[in-house]
Coordinates of N, CA and C in Angstrom, one line a residue:
M1 N 3.3 -46.4 -9.4 CA 1.9 -47.5 -7.2 C 2.3 -48.1 -6.7
D2 N 3.2 -48.5 -5.9 CA 3.6 -49.8 -5.3 C 2.7 -49.3 -3.9
K3 N 2.9 -51.3 -3.0 CA 2.0 -51.6 -2.2 C 1.2 -50.7 -1.3
L4 N 2.9 -50.0 -1.0 CA 2.3 -49.0 0.1 C 1.4 -47.8 -0.1
D5 N 1.3 -47.7 -1.4 CA 0.4 -46.7 -2.3 C -0.9 -47.2 -2.4
R6 N -1.0 -48.6 -2.7 CA -2.1 -49.5 -2.5 C -2.8 -49.3 -0.2
K7 N -2.1 -49.2 0.2 CA -2.7 -49.3 1.4 C -3.5 -48.5 1.6
I8 N -2.2 -47.3 1.6 CA -2.8 -45.4 2.1 C -4.6 -45.3 1.1
L9 N -4.7 -46.2 0.1 CA -5.7 -45.6 -0.7 C -6.9 -46.3 -0.3
N10 N -6.9 -48.2 0.7 CA -7.5 -47.9 1.2 C -7.3 -47.6 2.3
I11 N -6.9 -47.4 2.8 CA -7.8 -46.3 4.1 C -8.3 -45.6 4.3
I12 N -8.1 -45.0 3.3 CA -8.7 -43.6 3.4 C -10.3 -43.9 2.3
Q13 N -10.0 -45.4 1.5 CA -11.8 -45.1 1.1 C -12.3 -45.9 2.0
Q14 N -11.6 -46.3 3.2 CA -12.7 -46.8 4.2 C -13.2 -45.0 5.9
D15 N -12.0 -44.2 5.2 CA -12.6 -43.5 6.2 C -11.0 -42.2 6.1
G16 N -11.9 -40.9 4.8 CA -11.8 -40.2 3.9 C -10.9 -38.7 4.9
R17 N -11.6 -38.7 6.3 CA -11.2 -38.5 7.6 C -9.7 -38.6 8.6
I18 N -9.2 -39.3 8.1 CA -8.0 -40.4 8.4 C -7.6 -39.2 9.0
S19 N -6.9 -39.0 9.8 CA -5.9 -38.2 10.3 C -4.2 -38.2 9.1
I20 N -3.3 -38.0 8.7 CA -2.3 -38.4 8.4 C -1.3 -39.6 9.6
K21 N -1.0 -38.6 10.6 CA -0.8 -39.5 11.7 C -1.5 -41.0 11.9
K22 N -2.7 -40.9 11.6 CA -2.8 -42.6 11.9 C -2.8 -43.8 10.5
I23 N -2.3 -42.7 9.0 CA -1.8 -43.0 8.4 C -0.8 -44.2 8.2
A24 N -0.1 -42.8 9.2 CA 1.5 -42.8 9.2 C 1.3 -44.2 10.1
E25 N 0.8 -44.4 11.2 CA 1.1 -44.9 12.3 C 0.8 -46.7 11.1
K26 N -0.6 -46.5 10.9 CA -1.2 -48.4 9.6 C 0.2 -48.4 8.8
C27 N 1.0 -47.5 8.5 CA 1.6 -48.0 7.8 C 2.7 -48.3 7.8
F28 N 3.7 -47.4 8.5 CA 4.1 -48.1 9.9 C 5.5 -47.0 9.0
I29 N 5.3 -45.3 8.5 CA 6.2 -45.1 7.8 C 6.1 -43.4 8.6
S30 N 6.4 -42.3 8.8 CA 6.9 -41.0 9.9 C 5.4 -40.6 8.6
A31 N 4.9 -39.8 9.9 CA 3.9 -38.8 9.6 C 4.7 -37.9 7.8
P32 N 5.7 -36.9 7.8 CA 5.7 -36.5 6.7 C 5.9 -37.6 5.3
S33 N 6.5 -38.9 5.2 CA 6.0 -39.2 4.7 C 4.7 -39.3 4.0
A34 N 3.6 -40.5 4.9 CA 2.9 -40.2 4.7 C 2.1 -39.2 3.6
S35 N 1.7 -38.1 4.7 CA 1.7 -36.9 3.4 C 2.1 -36.5 2.5
V36 N 3.5 -36.5 2.2 CA 3.7 -36.6 0.6 C 2.9 -37.8 -0.9
R37 N 3.2 -39.6 0.3 CA 2.6 -39.9 -0.7 C 1.7 -39.4 -0.8
L38 N 0.4 -39.2 -0.3 CA -1.1 -38.7 0.4 C -1.3 -37.8 -1.3
Q39 N -0.2 -36.9 -0.8 CA 0.0 -35.5 -2.1 C 0.6 -36.0 -3.5
N40 N 0.7 -36.7 -3.7 CA 1.3 -37.5 -5.0 C 0.4 -38.7 -5.0
L41 N -0.6 -38.6 -4.8 CA -1.4 -39.8 -5.2 C -3.2 -39.0 -5.6
E42 N -3.0 -37.6 -4.8 CA -4.3 -36.9 -4.7 C -3.6 -36.0 -6.8
N43 N -1.9 -35.5 -7.2 CA -1.8 -34.9 -8.1 C -1.7 -35.9 -9.2
H44 N -1.3 -37.2 -8.9 CA -1.3 -38.2 -10.1 C -2.9 -38.5 -10.5
G45 N -3.8 -38.0 -10.0 CA -5.2 -38.9 -10.3 C -6.2 -39.6 -9.4
F46 N -5.2 -40.6 -8.7 CA -6.0 -41.3 -8.1 C -6.7 -41.2 -7.2
I47 N -7.0 -40.2 -6.1 CA -8.1 -39.4 -5.6 C -8.7 -38.5 -6.5
N48 N -9.5 -38.9 -6.1 CA -10.8 -37.4 -7.4 C -11.0 -36.9 -5.8
S49 N -11.2 -36.7 -4.7 CA -12.6 -36.2 -4.1 C -12.5 -36.8 -2.8
Y50 N -12.7 -36.1 -1.2 CA -12.8 -37.1 -0.3 C -14.7 -36.1 0.0
T51 N -15.5 -37.3 0.3 CA -17.0 -37.4 0.3 C -17.1 -37.8 1.7
A52 N -18.4 -37.6 1.8 CA -19.7 -38.4 3.0 C -20.3 -39.3 2.4
N53 N -20.4 -39.8 3.0 CA -21.5 -41.3 2.7 C -22.7 -41.5 2.8
V54 N -23.5 -40.8 2.7 CA -25.0 -40.0 2.9 C -26.0 -41.3 3.5
N55 N -26.8 -41.4 4.3 CA -27.6 -42.0 4.8 C -29.4 -41.5 3.6
Y56 N -29.5 -41.5 2.8 CA -30.8 -40.9 1.4 C -31.7 -41.0 2.5
E57 N -32.2 -42.3 3.2 CA -33.4 -42.9 3.6 C -33.9 -41.8 4.9
K58 N -32.7 -41.6 5.7 CA -32.3 -40.6 6.8 C -33.2 -39.2 6.4
L59 N -32.7 -38.6 4.9 CA -33.2 -37.5 5.1 C -34.7 -37.6 4.0
G60 N -35.4 -38.7 4.0 CA -36.6 -38.8 3.6 C -36.8 -39.3 2.3
Y61 N -35.4 -40.1 1.5 CA -35.5 -39.5 -0.5 C -35.8 -41.8 -0.2
L62 N -37.6 -42.3 -0.4 CA -37.2 -43.4 0.0 C -36.7 -44.1 -1.2
I63 N -36.6 -43.6 -2.2 CA -37.0 -44.2 -3.8 C -35.4 -44.0 -4.0
K64 N -34.8 -45.5 -4.4 CA -34.3 -45.9 -4.7 C -34.6 -46.3 -6.2
A65 N -34.1 -45.8 -7.3 CA -34.5 -46.3 -8.2 C -33.3 -46.6 -9.2
F66 N -33.9 -47.6 -10.1 CA -32.3 -47.7 -11.4 C -33.0 -47.4 -12.4
V67 N -32.9 -46.3 -13.3 CA -33.1 -46.3 -14.7 C -32.5 -46.4 -15.9
R68 N -32.8 -47.1 -17.0 CA -32.2 -47.4 -17.7 C -33.0 -46.8 -19.3
L69 N -32.2 -46.0 -19.5 CA -33.0 -45.4 -21.2 C -31.8 -45.4 -22.6
D70 N -33.0 -45.6 -23.7 CA -32.1 -45.8 -25.6 C -32.4 -44.1 -24.8
V71 N -31.0 -43.6 -25.3 CA -30.8 -42.3 -25.7 C -30.3 -42.7 -27.4
S72 N -30.6 -41.8 -28.0 CA -30.2 -42.0 -29.9 C -28.6 -40.9 -29.4
Y73 N -27.9 -41.2 -30.4 CA -26.7 -40.5 -30.2 C -26.6 -39.6 -30.5
K74 N -27.6 -39.5 -31.4 CA -27.2 -37.7 -31.7 C -28.7 -37.1 -30.9
E75 N -28.6 -37.6 -29.9 CA -29.3 -36.7 -29.2 C -28.5 -37.0 -27.3
M76 N -27.7 -37.6 -27.7 CA -26.4 -37.2 -26.0 C -26.6 -36.1 -25.7
P77 N -25.9 -35.5 -26.5 CA -25.2 -33.9 -25.8 C -26.6 -33.1 -25.4
K78 N -27.4 -33.6 -26.2 CA -28.4 -32.5 -25.4 C -28.6 -34.0 -24.0
F79 N -29.6 -35.4 -23.6 CA -29.4 -35.3 -22.4 C -28.3 -34.4 -21.5
V80 N -27.2 -35.5 -21.9 CA -26.2 -35.2 -20.9 C -26.7 -33.6 -20.4
K81 N -26.2 -32.4 -20.9 CA -26.9 -31.5 -20.0 C -28.3 -31.6 -19.5
F82 N -28.9 -31.8 -20.5 CA -30.8 -32.3 -19.3 C -30.1 -32.4 -17.5
I83 N -29.7 -34.0 -17.9 CA -29.4 -34.9 -16.4 C -28.4 -33.5 -15.4
A84 N -27.9 -33.7 -16.5 CA -26.8 -33.0 -15.0 C -28.0 -31.5 -14.8
K85 N -28.5 -30.7 -15.1 CA -29.0 -30.3 -13.1 C -30.1 -30.7 -13.1
V86 N -30.4 -32.1 -12.8 CA -31.3 -32.7 -12.4 C -30.4 -33.5 -10.9
P87 N -30.3 -32.8 -9.8 CA -30.0 -33.1 -8.7 C -30.4 -34.8 -7.8
N88 N -32.0 -35.2 -8.1 CA -31.8 -36.4 -7.6 C -30.9 -37.4 -9.1
V89 N -30.2 -37.5 -9.3 CA -30.0 -38.8 -10.3 C -28.6 -38.0 -9.6
V90 N -27.8 -38.7 -8.9 CA -27.0 -39.2 -8.5 C -25.2 -40.2 -9.3
E91 N -26.0 -40.8 -9.8 CA -25.0 -41.3 -11.3 C -25.5 -40.9 -12.7
C92 N -24.8 -41.1 -13.3 CA -25.4 -42.1 -15.0 C -24.2 -42.4 -15.9
N93 N -24.7 -43.3 -16.8 CA -23.5 -44.1 -16.8 C -24.1 -45.0 -18.3
Y94 N -22.5 -44.7 -19.2 CA -23.6 -45.6 -20.2 C -22.7 -46.7 -19.8
I95 N -23.7 -48.0 -20.8 CA -23.8 -48.6 -20.5 C -24.0 -50.0 -21.6
T96 N -23.7 -50.5 -22.1 CA -24.7 -51.6 -23.0 C -25.5 -53.1 -23.2
G97 N -25.8 -53.3 -23.9 CA -26.9 -53.7 -23.5 C -27.9 -53.6 -23.7
D98 N -29.6 -53.8 -23.4 CA -30.6 -52.7 -24.2 C -31.2 -51.5 -23.6
A99 N -29.9 -50.9 -24.0 CA -29.9 -49.3 -23.5 C -29.0 -48.7 -23.7
A100 N -29.0 -47.7 -24.1 CA -27.8 -46.4 -24.0 C -26.8 -46.3 -22.2
V101 N -27.9 -46.0 -21.5 CA -27.8 -44.6 -20.0 C -28.5 -45.8 -19.9
Q102 N -27.7 -45.8 -18.1 CA -28.1 -46.3 -16.5 C -27.5 -45.0 -15.7
L103 N -29.5 -44.8 -15.8 CA -28.9 -43.7 -14.3 C -29.5 -44.7 -12.6
K104 N -28.5 -43.4 -11.5 CA -29.1 -43.9 -10.2 C -29.6 -43.0 -9.4
V105 N -30.7 -42.7 -9.6 CA -31.8 -41.5 -8.6 C -32.2 -42.7 -7.1
F106 N -32.4 -40.9 -6.9 CA -33.0 -41.0 -5.0 C -33.9 -39.6 -5.6
Y107 N -34.9 -40.2 -4.9 CA -36.5 -39.7 -5.1 C -37.7 -39.8 -4.4
K108 N -38.4 -39.6 -3.1 CA -39.0 -38.9 -1.8 C -40.2 -39.8 -2.0
T109 N -41.1 -39.7 -3.7 CA -42.5 -40.3 -3.7 C -42.4 -40.9 -5.0
M110 N -42.9 -42.1 -5.1 CA -42.8 -42.3 -6.4 C -43.6 -42.1 -7.8
T111 N -45.4 -40.9 -6.7 CA -44.9 -39.7 -7.8 C -44.3 -38.8 -8.2
E112 N -42.7 -38.2 -7.9 CA -41.5 -37.9 -8.0 C -41.0 -38.6 -9.0
L113 N -40.6 -39.7 -8.7 CA -40.3 -40.7 -9.9 C -41.1 -41.0 -10.6
N114 N -42.2 -40.9 -10.9 CA -42.7 -41.1 -12.0 C -43.3 -39.9 -13.0
E115 N -42.7 -38.4 -12.4 CA -42.6 -37.2 -12.7 C -41.4 -37.5 -13.5
F116 N -40.5 -37.4 -12.9 CA -38.8 -37.7 -13.8 C -38.9 -38.7 -14.7
N117 N -39.7 -39.5 -14.6 CA -39.6 -40.9 -16.0 C -40.5 -40.0 -16.9
A118 N -40.9 -39.5 -16.6 CA -41.8 -38.2 -17.3 C -41.0 -37.3 -18.3
S119 N -40.2 -37.0 -17.1 CA -39.7 -35.7 -18.4 C -38.6 -36.3 -19.2
L120 N -37.6 -37.4 -19.4 CA -37.4 -38.7 -19.9 C -38.0 -38.5 -21.5
K121 N -38.9 -39.1 -21.1 CA -40.2 -39.7 -22.9 C -39.2 -38.7 -24.0
D122 N -38.5 -37.2 -23.9 CA -37.9 -36.9 -24.8 C -36.8 -37.3 -26.0
F123 N -36.5 -38.1 -24.7 CA -35.0 -38.8 -25.3 C -35.4 -40.4 -26.0
G124 N -36.3 -40.4 -25.4 CA -36.1 -42.0 -25.0 C -37.3 -43.3 -24.2
N125 N -37.2 -44.6 -24.6 CA -37.7 -45.0 -24.0 C -37.3 -45.3 -22.6
T126 N -37.5 -45.7 -21.2 CA -36.9 -45.9 -20.1 C -37.3 -47.0 -19.8
H127 N -36.7 -48.1 -18.4 CA -37.0 -48.7 -17.9 C -36.4 -48.8 -16.4
T128 N -37.1 -49.4 -16.2 CA -37.3 -48.0 -14.4 C -36.9 -49.4 -13.6
N129 N -36.1 -50.1 -12.8 CA -35.8 -50.9 -11.5 C -36.1 -50.3 -10.3
V130 N -37.3 -50.4 -9.0 CA -37.0 -49.3 -7.6 C -35.9 -50.7 -6.7
A131 N -35.1 -49.9 -6.5 CA -34.7 -51.5 -5.2 C -35.2 -51.4 -3.8
F132 N -35.4 -52.8 -3.8 CA -36.2 -53.0 -2.5 C -35.1 -52.2 -0.9
T133 N -34.2 -53.4 -1.2 CA -32.9 -52.9 0.4 C -31.3 -53.1 -0.5
T134 N -31.0 -52.6 0.0 CA -29.4 -53.1 -0.8 C -28.7 -53.7 0.4
N135 N -28.1 -54.4 0.2 CA -27.1 -55.4 0.7 C -26.2 -55.4 1.1
I136 N -25.1 -55.0 0.1 CA -24.1 -54.9 -0.1 C -24.0 -53.2 -0.5
G137 N -22.7 -52.1 0.0 CA -22.7 -51.2 -1.4 C -23.3 -49.5 -0.6
P138 N -22.9 -48.3 -0.6 CA -21.9 -48.9 -1.5 C -20.7 -48.7 -0.3
R139 N -19.7 -49.4 -0.7 CA -18.5 -50.0 -0.3 C -16.7 -49.3 -1.3
P140 N -15.9 -49.3 -0.6 CA -14.3 -49.2 -1.5 C -14.4 -51.1 -2.1
L141 N -13.4 -50.4 -3.3 CA -12.8 -51.6 -4.1 C -11.7 -51.2 -3.5
R142 N -11.8 -52.9 -2.5 CA -10.7 -53.1 -1.7 C -9.2 -53.4 -2.9
L143 N -8.0 -53.3 -2.2 CA -7.0 -52.8 -3.5 C -6.1 -53.9 -3.6
P144 N -5.7 -54.7 -4.5 CA -4.7 -55.6 -3.7 C -3.3 -54.8 -3.2
E145 N -3.1 -55.4 -1.9 CA -1.9 -54.8 -1.3 C 0.1 -54.9 -2.7
K146 N -0.5 -56.0 -2.9 CA 1.0 -57.2 -3.5 C 1.7 -55.8 -4.3

């Protein structure tokens, strides 16, 4: 990975739909060269996917919450299977601190969030924080181009 590859990654993080031609122009390289570099970044696992940044509030999902859960090591495989089937969970992270897992979820109502929390009781105690506003994010990680 060189300076040009990092520049390409920064460009496509800002706009995943940008054309190869535009990438080439911004990097001062030919379109075929940009295409090869992009393909190499994909092949080596630096690019997982190209996705849209959806505004969940516009879709009626007004509740964004972070749910921390103290799942035992023994229950973790069962928990992961369960949580993978819940479409409102957009992130599941193993964390350090007072809990084992942190979930990022979106729900339309507090009642739905409460029902979700109740469904987790078999796995452990939950600690839920609802976000009032998001001041920054989601945003890409800006890679140094050195």
